[in-house]
Structures are given as structure tokens and as C-alpha cells.
Amino acid sequence: MIYMDSQYVIGVALGLLGGVLTQAGQLLQKKAVNDIFHAGQERYFRRLIRHPVWLAGLIFGIGGGGIAYVISQSLIGPALVPGLMAIGLIVLAIGSVKLNHESLTPSEIAAIFIMIIGIFFIGFSRLTITTPQVKAALTDARALFRIGTFTGAYFLFFFGARWLAMTLRVYRGVFMAFGNGFLFAQTDFWVNPLIAVILTVLGGKGTPSQVVIFILSSLILSTCGAVVTWQNQLAFRYGQASNIIPVMHVPIQISPIIVYFLVFRLIAPSSSSITFVLVGVFLTIVGGFLLGRRKETFSGENVTEINA
């Protein structure tokens, strides 16, 4: 009989639940975008944030899904959780067709499942980063420099993808989603320093550097979360959720590998971990490429950019 630690079981269950709730929220938000877009473009965002279906999606995705994700990550670490949350892509694929009446070609359906398999490979690589390792990195000047470089580079990647979205109009939604993935990856990373210092700081025992980390991580998490939510609503205007969301997952799933090897400079637990990583990254990129090939016709050429 195999004994499984209750903390591990709860963490896995919350990771799966987080994936389902997150993608359910995205589906509801996409439905609200469709309803508002077809009713007219005036005061797009003002009408969107008052739409009950969009608000329900926000509660499901950021509320329920976000809370489940953070608790799951605190219980079993950041390496396995993204793979567990990939279960939500199945919900996304089915819901996009049933709820939002989107169409998926056989190659796009295959691409979604290729990405899911790739994400699970990455999760099975066992590239675990523990809270003590995060705390140690936060006291190492060289590690802090690498963290700053990673953070700055990912913000640049976001703005680069945003520029491509404005330049290559036929793939605008795909590039917007791809850029959003870099911001989402920032939240995936910075939630770990926050978890590492939050109890100490709120308990009044934090050092000045821990207080700075607490404030910085809180700002990055709140800012990136708000921008991703806003930008996703724009991306939904130009493409299908079943194409947009999986493309966003490409940088999200590859980032933990970069963080593990380049930011924390950890060593893989076994040679099989490297194999899992390489196969997982390859499948994830292939799936994202297949989903990103579709030319977008949802918004039409006469749609003007709306920022408020």
C-alpha cells in the first residue's frame, strides 16, 4: 500500500481545482467580451466590468482559481503546480466550443493535447524549488542580481510582444496573449518570495530587506495581475479563447525551467529530469505554434483600439 502525505494530496487537489476554476473564469470572461462586442464598441471596458458574466468569470478565475493556486504552490512547490493546472486546458477546449461556439480544427485540438502532455512532462521533471532555497536566494547579492535581470528581461519581452501585436494586426490577439504570458510568469515567480517572507513581515519580525521584498513582490503581483486581466480582455476581442489562452501558457510553462537553472542555479535531481524538461519544452512550443497559426478574423479590420 502506497502512503501519500496529506499535504501532498491537498496540494495536488488544489492545483487541479485551480486549473479548472481559472479556465472556467476565462471562458466566462470571453463570453462577456463576445456579448459586448456584438452589441457595439462604445465604452467597451466600462460596459465589460459591469457585465455580470464577466464579474462571475473574475470571481471564478482570479478569486477561486488564484487562491487555490497560491495555496497549492505553498504546499507542494512551484514545479508541479503548472502541470496540474494544465487540466484546465481541457475545460477550455470543451467550453470554448460548447459555451462560446468557437471552432477548432483537428490540428488545433491535437495542439491543445500536445501542450497538456508537454506541461505534464515539465511537471514530472521534479525541478522543485523549496521555500528555504528561496529565502537563501533573497540573502545572496548575486542571486538578487539574477532575479532583477530575469524580472527586467520579462518586462521587456512583454513590451516586445505588445509591439508585435500592434504591428502584425492579423496575429494581434496571439501576440498579446504571448506577451501576457510573460507577465503571468512574473506572478508565478514573485509569489514565492512573497510566501517566503510574508509571515515574518506581518509578524513584525522582518528585516528591512525582507520588508522591501514583501512590498516589491506585492506590487509586482498586483500590477501584473491587473494588467494581464485587462490585456486578456483586449486579446479576446481579436481571437478565440481556445487559441489565446494556450499560447499564453507557453512562456508560463517554460519560465520555471529558466528560474530553476539560470536564476537559482540549481542542479537537476536526475538525468531523467533533463529528459522530461527537454521533451516538455519541445511539445509545449510545438503546441503553441500550431495554435498560433490561425489568422484572426473575429474583430474585423474596422475595429479601433480601445483602451478605456
Short mmCIF file of C-alpha atoms in Angstrom, two decimals:
data_model
loop_
_atom_site.label_atom_id
_atom_site.label_comp_id
_atom_site.label_asym_id
_atom_site.label_seq_id
_atom_site.Cartn_x
_atom_site.Cartn_y
_atom_site.Cartn_z
CA MET A 1 0.00 0.00 0.00
CA ILE A 2 1.40 3.39 -1.01
CA TYR A 3 1.13 6.09 1.62
CA MET A 4 0.67 9.62 0.37
CA ASP A 5 1.24 12.60 2.62
CA SER A 6 -1.99 14.51 3.25
CA GLN A 7 -0.26 17.83 2.46
CA TYR A 8 0.78 16.48 -0.95
CA VAL A 9 -2.73 15.18 -1.70
CA ILE A 10 -4.32 18.50 -0.74
CA GLY A 11 -1.76 20.40 -2.81
CA VAL A 12 -2.41 18.24 -5.89
CA ALA A 13 -6.19 18.56 -5.46
CA LEU A 14 -5.96 22.34 -5.15
CA GLY A 15 -3.67 22.54 -8.19
CA LEU A 16 -6.24 20.65 -10.30
CA LEU A 17 -9.08 22.72 -8.88
CA GLY A 18 -7.15 25.94 -9.58
CA GLY A 19 -6.70 24.97 -13.22
CA VAL A 20 -10.40 24.20 -13.69
CA LEU A 21 -11.57 27.39 -11.97
CA THR A 22 -9.06 29.59 -13.81
CA GLN A 23 -10.08 28.39 -17.25
CA ALA A 24 -13.77 28.45 -16.34
CA GLY A 25 -13.29 32.10 -15.44
CA GLN A 26 -11.54 32.80 -18.73
CA LEU A 27 -14.44 31.19 -20.63
CA LEU A 28 -16.98 33.36 -18.85
CA GLN A 29 -14.94 36.49 -19.50
CA LYS A 30 -14.65 35.60 -23.18
CA LYS A 31 -18.42 35.11 -23.38
CA ALA A 32 -18.95 38.58 -21.88
CA VAL A 33 -16.49 40.06 -24.39
CA ASN A 34 -18.43 38.44 -27.24
CA ASP A 35 -21.75 39.76 -25.93
CA ILE A 36 -20.48 43.32 -25.53
CA PHE A 37 -18.58 43.38 -28.81
CA HIS A 38 -21.61 42.31 -30.82
CA ALA A 39 -23.74 44.92 -29.06
CA GLY A 40 -21.39 47.75 -30.08
CA GLN A 41 -17.95 49.12 -29.22
CA GLU A 42 -18.89 52.25 -27.30
CA ARG A 43 -17.49 52.40 -23.75
CA TYR A 44 -16.17 48.86 -24.17
CA PHE A 45 -14.33 48.45 -20.85
CA ARG A 46 -16.88 50.35 -18.79
CA ARG A 47 -19.61 48.04 -20.02
CA LEU A 48 -17.40 44.98 -19.67
CA ILE A 49 -16.57 45.44 -15.98
CA ARG A 50 -20.29 45.84 -15.21
CA HIS A 51 -21.31 42.71 -17.10
CA PRO A 52 -22.47 40.05 -14.58
CA VAL A 53 -20.99 37.18 -16.61
CA TRP A 54 -17.59 38.93 -16.74
CA LEU A 55 -17.70 39.58 -12.99
CA ALA A 56 -18.55 35.91 -12.40
CA GLY A 57 -15.55 34.96 -14.54
CA LEU A 58 -13.34 37.26 -12.48
CA ILE A 59 -14.53 35.64 -9.26
CA PHE A 60 -14.02 32.13 -10.63
CA GLY A 61 -10.64 32.80 -12.23
CA ILE A 62 -8.80 35.25 -10.01
CA GLY A 63 -10.78 34.58 -6.85
CA GLY A 64 -11.24 30.83 -6.69
CA GLY A 65 -8.53 29.78 -9.14
CA GLY A 66 -5.94 32.22 -7.82
CA ILE A 67 -6.46 31.25 -4.17
CA ALA A 68 -6.31 27.52 -4.98
CA TYR A 69 -3.12 28.10 -6.99
CA VAL A 70 -1.31 30.03 -4.25
CA ILE A 71 -2.21 27.50 -1.54
CA SER A 72 -1.23 24.59 -3.80
CA GLN A 73 2.12 26.19 -4.58
CA SER A 74 2.81 26.77 -0.88
CA LEU A 75 2.10 23.09 -0.18
CA ILE A 76 3.91 21.25 -3.00
CA GLY A 77 6.15 23.87 -4.62
CA PRO A 78 6.17 25.67 -7.99
CA ALA A 79 7.46 22.88 -10.25
CA LEU A 80 4.44 20.57 -10.20
CA VAL A 81 1.60 23.07 -9.91
CA PRO A 82 1.69 24.48 -13.50
CA GLY A 83 1.43 20.93 -14.84
CA LEU A 84 -1.52 20.16 -12.59
CA MET A 85 -3.28 23.35 -13.63
CA ALA A 86 -2.94 22.26 -17.27
CA ILE A 87 -6.05 20.16 -16.66
CA GLY A 88 -7.89 23.44 -17.15
CA LEU A 89 -6.93 23.46 -20.83
CA ILE A 90 -9.25 20.50 -21.34
CA VAL A 91 -12.06 22.52 -19.75
CA LEU A 92 -11.07 25.43 -22.01
CA ALA A 93 -11.20 23.33 -25.18
CA ILE A 94 -14.63 21.86 -24.39
CA GLY A 95 -16.10 25.07 -23.00
CA SER A 96 -14.92 27.18 -25.92
CA VAL A 97 -16.92 25.03 -28.30
CA LYS A 98 -19.99 24.47 -26.09
CA LEU A 99 -20.29 27.87 -24.38
CA ASN A 100 -18.71 30.33 -26.83
CA HIS A 101 -19.40 28.39 -30.06
CA GLU A 102 -15.78 28.54 -31.18
CA SER A 103 -14.45 26.23 -33.87
CA LEU A 104 -11.34 24.10 -33.51
CA THR A 105 -9.62 22.34 -36.37
CA PRO A 106 -8.28 18.81 -35.79
CA SER A 107 -4.73 20.20 -35.68
CA GLU A 108 -5.72 22.75 -33.02
CA ILE A 109 -7.39 20.09 -30.89
CA ALA A 110 -4.25 17.99 -31.23
CA ALA A 111 -2.14 21.04 -30.35
CA ILE A 112 -4.01 21.57 -27.06
CA PHE A 113 -3.40 17.98 -26.02
CA ILE A 114 0.23 18.18 -27.17
CA MET A 115 0.66 21.18 -24.86
CA ILE A 116 -1.03 19.35 -21.98
CA ILE A 117 1.32 16.39 -22.41
CA GLY A 118 4.31 18.74 -22.63
CA ILE A 119 3.26 20.58 -19.48
CA PHE A 120 2.90 17.31 -17.60
CA PHE A 121 6.40 16.30 -18.73
CA ILE A 122 7.73 19.57 -17.28
CA GLY A 123 5.84 18.94 -14.05
CA PHE A 124 7.25 15.41 -13.76
CA SER A 125 10.80 16.74 -14.06
CA ARG A 126 10.77 17.23 -10.26
CA LEU A 127 12.53 20.59 -10.53
CA THR A 128 11.34 21.64 -7.09
CA ILE A 129 12.29 24.98 -5.54
CA THR A 130 11.69 24.96 -1.79
CA THR A 131 10.90 27.90 0.47
CA PRO A 132 14.31 27.62 2.26
CA GLN A 133 16.03 27.86 -1.15
CA VAL A 134 14.01 30.98 -1.97
CA LYS A 135 14.91 32.53 1.40
CA ALA A 136 18.59 31.76 0.83
CA ALA A 137 18.48 33.40 -2.61
CA LEU A 138 16.94 36.55 -1.14
CA THR A 139 20.04 36.99 1.04
CA ASP A 140 22.55 36.39 -1.80
CA ALA A 141 23.60 39.51 -3.73
CA ARG A 142 24.42 37.56 -6.89
CA ALA A 143 21.09 35.72 -6.77
CA LEU A 144 19.28 39.04 -6.29
CA PHE A 145 21.07 40.39 -9.37
CA ARG A 146 19.90 37.38 -11.39
CA ILE A 147 16.36 37.84 -10.08
CA GLY A 148 16.44 41.51 -11.12
CA THR A 149 17.77 40.56 -14.57
CA PHE A 150 15.06 37.93 -15.02
CA THR A 151 12.35 40.36 -13.95
CA GLY A 152 13.60 43.17 -16.20
CA ALA A 153 14.01 40.86 -19.19
CA TYR A 154 10.49 39.53 -18.86
CA PHE A 155 9.04 43.02 -18.75
CA LEU A 156 10.98 43.80 -21.95
CA PHE A 157 9.63 40.60 -23.55
CA PHE A 158 6.11 41.72 -22.65
CA PHE A 159 6.56 45.12 -24.29
CA GLY A 160 8.22 43.50 -27.32
CA ALA A 161 5.28 41.15 -27.79
CA ARG A 162 2.89 44.07 -27.34
CA TRP A 163 4.72 45.97 -30.12
CA LEU A 164 4.47 42.92 -32.40
CA ALA A 165 0.75 42.72 -31.62
CA MET A 166 0.27 46.29 -32.80
CA THR A 167 2.48 45.76 -35.87
CA LEU A 168 1.23 42.36 -37.08
CA ARG A 169 -2.52 43.01 -36.94
CA VAL A 170 -3.53 39.63 -38.36
CA TYR A 171 -1.98 37.91 -35.30
CA ARG A 172 -2.72 40.66 -32.80
CA GLY A 173 -4.56 38.51 -30.25
CA VAL A 174 -1.90 35.78 -30.33
CA PHE A 175 0.99 38.17 -29.68
CA MET A 176 -0.96 39.96 -26.96
CA ALA A 177 -1.57 36.61 -25.27
CA PHE A 178 2.07 35.62 -25.69
CA GLY A 179 3.16 38.85 -24.03
CA ASN A 180 0.64 38.37 -21.24
CA GLY A 181 2.28 35.02 -20.56
CA PHE A 182 5.49 36.80 -19.55
CA LEU A 183 3.60 38.93 -17.04
CA PHE A 184 1.77 35.90 -15.71
CA ALA A 185 5.13 34.16 -15.35
CA GLN A 186 6.25 37.10 -13.22
CA THR A 187 3.39 36.45 -10.83
CA ASP A 188 4.30 32.75 -10.78
CA PHE A 189 7.83 33.68 -9.75
CA TRP A 190 7.20 36.54 -7.33
CA VAL A 191 4.57 34.68 -5.33
CA ASN A 192 7.43 32.53 -4.00
CA PRO A 193 9.41 35.41 -2.38
CA LEU A 194 6.11 36.70 -1.00
CA ILE A 195 5.31 33.32 0.57
CA ALA A 196 8.85 33.15 1.95
CA VAL A 197 8.68 36.46 3.88
CA ILE A 198 5.01 37.26 4.45
CA LEU A 199 4.58 35.56 7.85
CA THR A 200 7.82 37.04 9.17
CA VAL A 201 6.99 40.56 7.98
CA LEU A 202 3.36 40.51 9.13
CA GLY A 203 4.54 39.12 12.46
CA GLY A 204 6.64 42.26 12.94
CA LYS A 205 9.96 40.37 12.85
CA GLY A 206 11.02 41.15 9.29
CA THR A 207 14.37 42.70 8.47
CA PRO A 208 14.49 45.84 6.27
CA SER A 209 15.41 43.71 3.25
CA GLN A 210 12.50 41.34 3.90
CA VAL A 211 10.11 44.29 4.13
CA VAL A 212 11.42 45.55 0.77
CA ILE A 213 10.91 42.09 -0.77
CA PHE A 214 7.40 41.97 0.70
CA ILE A 215 6.47 45.37 -0.76
CA LEU A 216 8.14 44.72 -4.13
CA SER A 217 6.57 41.28 -4.60
CA SER A 218 3.14 42.63 -3.59
CA LEU A 219 3.43 45.46 -6.13
CA ILE A 220 4.58 43.15 -8.93
CA LEU A 221 1.85 40.61 -8.20
CA SER A 222 -0.94 43.18 -8.06
CA THR A 223 0.28 45.18 -11.07
CA CYS A 224 0.95 42.17 -13.31
CA GLY A 225 -2.33 40.55 -12.28
CA ALA A 226 -4.31 43.69 -13.14
CA VAL A 227 -2.51 44.23 -16.47
CA VAL A 228 -2.91 40.58 -17.53
CA THR A 229 -6.64 40.72 -16.77
CA TRP A 230 -7.00 43.95 -18.77
CA GLN A 231 -4.84 42.79 -21.69
CA ASN A 232 -6.61 39.44 -21.90
CA GLN A 233 -9.91 41.23 -22.47
CA LEU A 234 -8.30 43.05 -25.40
CA ALA A 235 -6.83 39.81 -26.75
CA PHE A 236 -10.25 38.13 -26.55
CA ARG A 237 -11.57 40.72 -28.99
CA TYR A 238 -9.19 39.51 -31.68
CA GLY A 239 -9.14 35.75 -31.28
CA GLN A 240 -10.69 32.63 -29.82
CA ALA A 241 -10.11 31.80 -26.16
CA SER A 242 -9.18 28.28 -27.24
CA ASN A 243 -6.26 29.78 -29.20
CA ILE A 244 -5.41 32.74 -26.98
CA ILE A 245 -5.06 31.04 -23.59
CA PRO A 246 -2.85 28.06 -24.62
CA VAL A 247 -0.46 30.45 -26.41
CA MET A 248 -0.21 32.46 -23.18
CA HIS A 249 0.81 29.25 -21.42
CA VAL A 250 4.00 28.83 -23.48
CA PRO A 251 6.14 31.34 -21.51
CA ILE A 252 4.30 30.42 -18.30
CA GLN A 253 5.36 26.78 -18.54
CA ILE A 254 8.92 27.38 -19.74
CA SER A 255 9.72 30.05 -17.14
CA PRO A 256 10.07 27.69 -14.15
CA ILE A 257 12.88 25.93 -16.01
CA ILE A 258 14.68 29.23 -16.59
CA VAL A 259 14.19 30.15 -12.95
CA TYR A 260 15.44 26.77 -11.75
CA PHE A 261 18.63 26.59 -13.82
CA LEU A 262 19.54 30.23 -14.52
CA VAL A 263 18.13 32.26 -11.63
CA PHE A 264 18.56 29.86 -8.70
CA ARG A 265 21.33 27.86 -10.44
CA LEU A 266 20.13 24.55 -9.06
CA ILE A 267 21.16 21.12 -10.26
CA ALA A 268 18.62 18.71 -11.74
CA PRO A 269 17.78 15.86 -9.32
CA SER A 270 18.48 13.22 -12.01
CA SER A 271 19.33 12.75 -15.67
CA SER A 272 15.70 11.80 -16.35
CA SER A 273 14.68 15.28 -15.17
CA ILE A 274 16.64 16.80 -18.06
CA THR A 275 14.89 14.45 -20.49
CA PHE A 276 11.48 15.38 -19.12
CA VAL A 277 12.33 19.08 -19.40
CA LEU A 278 13.59 18.89 -22.99
CA VAL A 279 10.62 16.84 -24.18
CA GLY A 280 8.18 19.03 -22.26
CA VAL A 281 9.58 22.29 -23.64
CA PHE A 282 9.60 20.92 -27.19
CA LEU A 283 5.97 19.75 -27.00
CA THR A 284 4.83 22.99 -25.38
CA ILE A 285 6.45 25.12 -28.08
CA VAL A 286 5.07 22.91 -30.87
CA GLY A 287 1.56 23.08 -29.42
CA GLY A 288 1.76 26.85 -29.01
CA PHE A 289 2.98 27.26 -32.60
CA LEU A 290 0.13 25.16 -34.01
CA LEU A 291 -2.44 27.15 -32.04
CA GLY A 292 -0.94 30.50 -33.02
CA ARG A 293 -1.07 29.93 -36.78
CA ARG A 294 -4.75 30.82 -37.21
CA LYS A 295 -5.33 34.22 -38.77
CA GLU A 296 -7.73 36.30 -36.73
CA THR A 297 -10.97 37.47 -38.27
CA PHE A 298 -13.14 37.98 -35.16
CA SER A 299 -12.76 41.72 -34.86
CA GLY A 300 -12.52 42.71 -38.48
CA GLU A 301 -10.37 45.40 -40.00
CA ASN A 302 -12.55 48.27 -38.87
CA VAL A 303 -12.08 47.69 -35.16
CA THR A 304 -10.30 50.54 -33.45
CA GLU A 305 -8.08 50.10 -30.44
CA ILE A 306 -9.96 50.83 -27.24
CA ASN A 307 -8.04 51.43 -24.06
CA ALA A 308 -10.78 52.68 -21.77
#
